[in-house]
Tab-separated table of C-alpha atoms in Angstrom:
chain	number	residue	atom	x	y	z
L	1	MET	CA	67.960	84.618	73.230
L	2	GLN	CA	66.644	87.546	75.258
L	3	PHE	CA	65.620	87.421	78.908
L	4	ARG	CA	62.281	89.061	78.040
L	5	GLU	CA	61.527	86.170	75.683
L	6	ILE	CA	62.018	83.676	78.508
L	7	GLU	CA	59.779	85.778	80.762
L	8	CYS	CA	56.985	85.760	78.167
L	9	PHE	CA	57.320	82.017	77.679
L	10	GLN	CA	57.155	81.390	81.430
L	11	ALA	CA	54.137	83.703	81.787
L	12	ILE	CA	52.177	81.834	79.099
L	13	MET	CA	53.052	78.469	80.628
L	14	THR	CA	51.762	79.764	83.966
L	15	ALA	CA	48.688	81.691	82.757
L	16	GLY	CA	47.592	79.461	79.874
L	17	THR	CA	46.582	82.299	77.511
L	18	MET	CA	48.210	85.253	75.780
L	19	THR	CA	45.735	87.625	77.413
L	20	ARG	CA	46.501	86.518	80.960
L	21	ALA	CA	50.215	86.419	80.227
L	22	SER	CA	50.116	90.024	78.982
L	23	GLN	CA	48.302	91.033	82.178
L	24	LEU	CA	50.942	89.315	84.323
L	25	LEU	CA	53.738	91.071	82.464
L	26	GLY	CA	52.007	94.425	82.126
L	27	ILE	CA	52.444	94.578	78.345
L	28	SER	CA	50.081	94.272	75.372
L	29	GLN	CA	48.905	90.937	73.992
L	30	PRO	CA	50.448	91.606	70.540
L	31	ALA	CA	53.783	92.279	72.244
L	32	VAL	CA	53.607	88.880	73.960
L	33	SER	CA	52.633	87.174	70.696
L	34	ASN	CA	55.487	88.808	68.764
L	35	THR	CA	57.994	87.951	71.491
L	36	ILE	CA	56.988	84.273	71.479
L	37	ALA	CA	57.188	84.176	67.681
L	38	THR	CA	60.726	85.559	67.860
L	39	LEU	CA	61.683	83.001	70.513
L	40	GLU	CA	60.283	80.122	68.429
L	41	HIS	CA	62.310	81.359	65.469
L	42	ARG	CA	65.485	81.416	67.582
L	43	LEU	CA	64.827	77.937	68.984
L	44	GLY	CA	63.807	76.371	65.692
L	45	PHE	CA	60.675	74.671	67.028
L	46	LYS	CA	57.103	75.527	67.998
L	47	LEU	CA	56.329	76.166	71.636
L	48	PHE	CA	52.512	76.335	71.557
L	49	LEU	CA	49.595	74.989	69.541
L	50	ARG	CA	46.157	76.629	69.706
L	51	LYS	CA	43.373	74.235	70.764
L	52	SER	CA	39.829	75.252	71.736
L	53	GLY	CA	40.872	78.865	72.257
L	54	ARG	CA	43.758	77.960	74.534
L	55	LEU	CA	47.445	77.560	73.938
L	56	GLN	CA	48.661	74.003	74.287
L	57	PRO	CA	52.410	73.666	75.013
L	58	THR	CA	54.253	71.292	72.729
L	59	ALA	CA	56.352	68.412	74.032
L	60	GLU	CA	59.449	70.501	73.287
L	61	ALA	CA	58.009	73.427	75.273
L	62	ILE	CA	57.467	71.232	78.322
L	63	ILE	CA	61.088	70.054	78.218
L	64	PHE	CA	62.366	73.578	77.562
L	65	TYR	CA	60.273	74.952	80.445
L	66	ASP	CA	62.400	73.208	83.089
L	67	ASP	CA	65.567	74.911	81.843
L	68	ALA	CA	63.777	78.239	81.420
L	69	GLN	CA	62.457	78.037	84.974
L	70	ARG	CA	65.931	77.364	86.358
L	71	LEU	CA	67.263	80.340	84.408
L	72	LEU	CA	64.585	82.664	85.790
L	73	GLU	CA	65.194	81.421	89.328
L	74	ALA	CA	68.935	81.972	88.904
L	75	VAL	CA	68.328	85.523	87.699
L	76	GLU	CA	66.021	86.145	90.653
L	77	ARG	CA	68.664	84.870	93.080
L	78	THR	CA	71.252	87.073	91.394
L	79	ASN	CA	68.986	90.107	91.726
L	80	GLU	CA	68.390	89.309	95.395
L	81	ALA	CA	72.135	88.942	95.975
L	82	ALA	CA	72.762	92.279	94.260
L	83	THR	CA	70.109	93.894	96.451
L	84	ARG	CA	71.719	92.503	99.606
L	85	LEU	CA	75.113	93.776	98.484
L	86	ARG	CA	73.650	97.180	97.721
L	87	GLN	CA	71.974	97.256	101.131
L	88	ARG	CA	75.162	95.924	102.809
L	89	LYS	CA	73.343	92.759	103.898
L	90	SER	CA	75.611	90.270	102.120
L	91	GLY	CA	79.305	89.584	101.702
L	92	HIS	CA	82.371	87.982	103.240
L	93	ILE	CA	84.866	89.507	105.678
L	94	THR	CA	88.186	87.969	106.723
L	95	ILE	CA	89.692	89.369	109.916
L	96	SER	CA	93.198	88.545	111.149
L	97	ALA	CA	93.735	89.670	114.733
L	98	PHE	CA	95.886	89.084	117.792
L	99	PRO	CA	94.429	86.720	120.442
L	100	GLY	CA	93.652	89.338	123.086
L	101	ILE	CA	91.072	91.071	120.917
L	102	SER	CA	89.907	87.803	119.297
L	103	ILE	CA	88.792	86.052	122.479
L	104	LYS	CA	85.956	88.296	123.661
L	105	PHE	CA	85.850	91.707	121.991
L	106	LEU	CA	85.644	90.626	118.347
L	107	PRO	CA	83.217	87.690	118.828
L	108	ASN	CA	80.847	89.990	120.735
L	109	LEU	CA	81.201	92.707	118.098
L	110	ILE	CA	80.660	90.224	115.253
L	111	SER	CA	77.533	88.890	116.964
L	112	LYS	CA	76.140	92.414	117.193
L	113	PHE	CA	77.052	93.145	113.566
L	114	LEU	CA	75.375	89.986	112.225
L	115	GLU	CA	72.053	90.539	114.005
L	116	ASP	CA	70.393	91.880	110.831
L	117	ARG	CA	72.854	90.502	108.266
L	118	GLU	CA	72.064	86.796	107.905
L	119	HIS	CA	73.834	86.583	104.530
L	120	VAL	CA	77.151	88.018	105.760
L	121	LYS	CA	79.892	85.490	106.540
L	122	ILE	CA	82.907	86.382	108.685
L	123	ARG	CA	86.162	84.449	109.066
L	124	LEU	CA	88.144	85.284	112.201
L	125	LEU	CA	91.811	84.262	112.250
L	126	SER	CA	93.513	84.478	115.641
L	127	ARG	CA	97.251	85.064	115.267
L	128	SER	CA	99.977	86.651	117.372
L	129	SER	CA	100.638	90.276	116.445
L	130	HIS	CA	104.012	89.181	115.079
L	131	ILE	CA	102.342	86.710	112.682
L	132	VAL	CA	99.624	89.213	111.728
L	133	ILE	CA	102.311	91.721	110.751
L	134	GLU	CA	104.352	89.078	108.895
L	135	GLN	CA	101.317	88.124	106.807
L	136	LEU	CA	100.394	91.689	105.839
L	137	PRO	CA	102.060	91.491	102.377
L	138	SER	CA	99.843	88.515	101.431
L	139	GLN	CA	96.712	90.696	101.761
L	140	MET	CA	94.692	87.554	102.489
L	141	PHE	CA	92.456	89.570	104.798
L	142	ASP	CA	90.020	92.468	104.739
L	143	ILE	CA	90.869	93.762	108.207
L	144	ALA	CA	93.916	93.080	110.390
L	145	ILE	CA	94.440	94.113	114.008
L	146	ALA	CA	97.845	94.047	115.684
L	147	GLU	CA	99.636	95.403	118.711
L	148	LYS	CA	102.635	97.721	118.402
L	149	PRO	CA	101.343	99.623	115.347
L	150	SER	CA	103.999	101.379	113.304
L	151	GLN	CA	104.686	102.245	109.691
L	152	PHE	CA	103.599	99.283	107.579
L	153	VAL	CA	104.099	98.958	103.838
L	154	GLY	CA	101.038	98.331	101.678
L	155	VAL	CA	98.380	98.940	104.338
L	156	ASP	CA	96.412	101.807	105.802
L	157	ALA	CA	96.834	101.888	109.580
L	158	GLU	CA	94.546	103.475	112.146
L	159	GLN	CA	95.901	103.620	115.682
L	160	PHE	CA	93.959	103.371	118.943
L	161	SER	CA	95.500	104.066	122.344
L	162	PHE	CA	94.067	102.942	125.696
L	163	HIS	CA	94.831	103.695	129.336
L	164	CYS	CA	95.630	100.528	131.247
L	165	HIS	CA	94.028	100.049	134.634
L	166	CYS	CA	94.924	97.864	137.567
L	167	ILE	CA	92.768	94.791	138.179
L	168	VAL	CA	92.429	93.127	141.566
L	169	ALA	CA	90.146	90.486	143.037
L	170	LYS	CA	87.085	91.912	144.790
L	171	ASP	CA	88.286	90.743	148.195
L	172	HIS	CA	91.827	92.097	147.724
L	173	PRO	CA	92.893	94.736	150.317
L	174	LEU	CA	93.637	97.220	147.500
L	175	ALA	CA	90.154	96.911	145.987
L	176	LYS	CA	88.849	99.814	148.100
L	177	LEU	CA	91.306	102.388	146.740
L	178	ASP	CA	90.197	104.884	144.083
L	179	VAL	CA	93.621	105.156	142.405
L	180	LEU	CA	96.711	102.964	142.553
L	181	THR	CA	100.330	104.067	142.180
L	182	PRO	CA	103.651	102.194	142.248
L	183	LYS	CA	103.988	103.187	145.927
L	184	ASP	CA	100.684	101.426	146.705
L	185	LEU	CA	101.934	98.325	144.866
L	186	ASP	CA	105.424	98.280	146.420
L	187	GLY	CA	106.265	94.582	146.893
L	188	VAL	CA	102.715	93.427	146.016
L	189	PRO	CA	102.704	90.214	143.906
L	190	PHE	CA	102.290	91.318	140.296
L	191	ALA	CA	101.428	89.519	137.043
L	192	ALA	CA	102.889	91.070	133.890
L	193	LEU	CA	103.481	90.394	130.222
L	194	PHE	CA	106.917	89.486	128.894
L	195	ARG	CA	109.646	92.108	129.132
L	196	ASP	CA	109.489	93.056	125.451
L	197	HIS	CA	105.829	94.126	125.615
L	198	MET	CA	105.058	97.843	125.326
L	199	THR	CA	103.171	97.938	128.647
L	200	THR	CA	105.810	96.037	130.625
L	201	TYR	CA	108.481	98.595	129.779
L	202	GLN	CA	106.239	101.461	130.924
L	203	ILE	CA	105.306	99.728	134.192
L	204	ALA	CA	108.944	98.934	134.990
L	205	ARG	CA	109.914	102.561	134.425
L	206	ALA	CA	107.019	103.808	136.598
L	207	PHE	CA	108.114	101.605	139.520
L	208	SER	CA	111.751	102.574	139.056
L	209	ASP	CA	110.956	106.298	138.978
L	210	ALA	CA	108.869	105.929	142.159
L	211	GLY	CA	111.553	103.916	143.949
L	212	ALA	CA	109.057	101.080	144.483
L	213	ARG	CA	109.789	97.340	144.231
L	214	TRP	CA	108.028	95.683	141.319
L	215	ASN	CA	107.407	92.140	142.545
L	216	VAL	CA	106.620	90.181	139.360
L	217	VAL	CA	105.599	86.620	140.266
L	218	LEU	CA	104.137	85.671	136.868
L	219	GLU	CA	105.167	86.579	133.332
L	220	ALA	CA	102.876	85.544	130.473
L	221	GLN	CA	102.422	86.159	126.769
L	222	TYR	CA	98.779	87.256	126.811
L	223	PHE	CA	96.622	89.501	128.984
L	224	VAL	CA	94.004	86.763	129.397
L	225	SER	CA	96.551	84.674	131.328
L	226	LEU	CA	97.173	87.586	133.684
L	227	ILE	CA	93.443	88.090	134.202
L	228	GLU	CA	92.860	84.445	135.088
L	229	PHE	CA	95.760	84.553	137.539
L	230	VAL	CA	94.436	87.729	139.195
L	231	ARG	CA	90.999	86.119	139.569
L	232	SER	CA	92.578	83.631	141.959
L	233	GLY	CA	93.462	86.510	144.277
L	234	ASN	CA	97.201	85.813	144.146
L	235	ALA	CA	98.317	89.017	142.435
L	236	VAL	CA	97.383	92.253	140.698
L	237	ALA	CA	97.988	93.240	137.065
L	238	LEU	CA	97.743	96.146	134.661
L	239	VAL	CA	95.536	95.422	131.647
L	240	ASP	CA	93.785	97.379	128.927
L	241	PRO	CA	89.966	97.799	128.687
L	242	ILE	CA	89.758	95.557	125.594
L	243	ASN	CA	91.283	92.421	127.077
L	244	SER	CA	89.545	92.831	130.440
L	245	GLN	CA	86.090	93.011	128.847
L	246	GLY	CA	83.614	90.608	130.414
L	247	PHE	CA	85.254	90.266	133.840
L	248	ASP	CA	83.525	93.200	135.565
L	249	ASP	CA	81.522	90.925	137.877
L	250	GLU	CA	84.624	89.177	139.192
L	251	LEU	CA	87.323	91.840	139.316
L	252	VAL	CA	87.725	95.452	140.373
L	253	ARG	CA	89.292	97.846	137.881
L	254	ILE	CA	91.174	100.758	139.426
L	255	PRO	CA	92.880	103.661	137.597
L	256	PHE	CA	96.673	103.547	137.695
L	257	GLU	CA	99.016	106.530	137.812
L	258	PRO	CA	101.217	107.351	135.992
L	259	SER	CA	99.350	106.415	132.822
L	260	VAL	CA	100.421	103.242	131.005
L	261	GLN	CA	99.414	103.281	127.341
L	262	TYR	CA	98.406	100.259	125.276
L	263	GLN	CA	98.245	100.716	121.502
L	264	ILE	CA	96.772	98.673	118.687
L	265	GLY	CA	96.521	99.243	114.955
L	266	VAL	CA	93.557	98.486	112.685
L	267	LEU	CA	94.971	97.718	109.241
L	268	THR	CA	93.412	97.461	105.779
L	269	PRO	CA	95.218	96.670	102.478
L	270	GLN	CA	95.958	99.690	100.299
L	271	ASP	CA	95.679	97.731	97.037
L	272	LYS	CA	92.497	95.860	97.960
L	273	PRO	CA	89.352	98.027	98.080
L	274	VAL	CA	87.336	97.612	101.266
L	275	SER	CA	83.881	96.199	100.509
L	276	LYS	CA	80.808	98.084	101.667
L	277	VAL	CA	79.984	95.459	104.287
L	278	ALA	CA	83.578	95.422	105.589
L	279	GLY	CA	83.437	99.212	105.726
L	280	ASP	CA	80.307	99.017	107.872
L	281	PHE	CA	82.053	96.590	110.226
L	282	LEU	CA	85.030	98.947	110.467
L	283	ASP	CA	82.709	101.825	111.352
L	284	LEU	CA	81.100	99.793	114.132
L	285	MET	CA	84.493	98.690	115.450
L	286	ARG	CA	85.788	102.274	115.474
L	287	VAL	CA	82.840	103.329	117.617
L	288	GLU	CA	83.365	100.459	120.068
L	289	LEU	CA	87.131	100.985	120.302
L	290	SER	CA	86.823	104.756	120.647
L	291	SER	CA	84.404	104.324	123.547
L	292	ARG	CA	87.191	102.559	125.459
L	293	THR	CA	90.047	104.978	124.792
């Protein structure tokens, strides 16, 4: 059974005559007649009887029409889906990312990306960088984002590096300074990440080299905890521009010298081709991340 045969059958059922059906399809009337004859031969029963110059569908044709209509609708949906895929308006993306970038940055970016892509579905998995890296061999993701990027097996890694800045409450005495150094922060209550974090090591070395006392009153696992603590006015902290996004109205961000670098890696599986829609999301994310480096 050919798709064109079903189209001709549906056109006659809709139009009522061979002539009108041929006009709907843009083909000759004999072509429609021959196509229906072929379809009737395949099916083994008559589809139409001629009465008073019109074609009267048989009882079998009426029953068959329901299935034919569903088939045509399914083909139309398939064509629409293919068009959306071709135009990058449809698809699924699974993202596995560490919490810091999952809380504000990625949801805001996803919202922007989906504005004109109503048929795209995104699954965001928030995992510690350690878990993200552990799960890389499973390739159960399209895009992964982790801290401490290094040489990973089976993935393509793109590294982004950011300058950390000092955040203080707006009414903090240090909020008026243009640049902060370890000397300025000598003995000032400080909130920092755990000792094994890449930024903590750099900050400790900067204070040591300057001969300043690093007064850490809070250690936490995530930047967001430091930010909330600083909002209370009890301390200062060094954070990156990704994690501090969205707090500009409540905190003052001040450059810190010497530079403290924060690095993340955007990872994609080597053995799993990136879909067109995932590629578009990656392009948008690269632009947003690069604007903060």
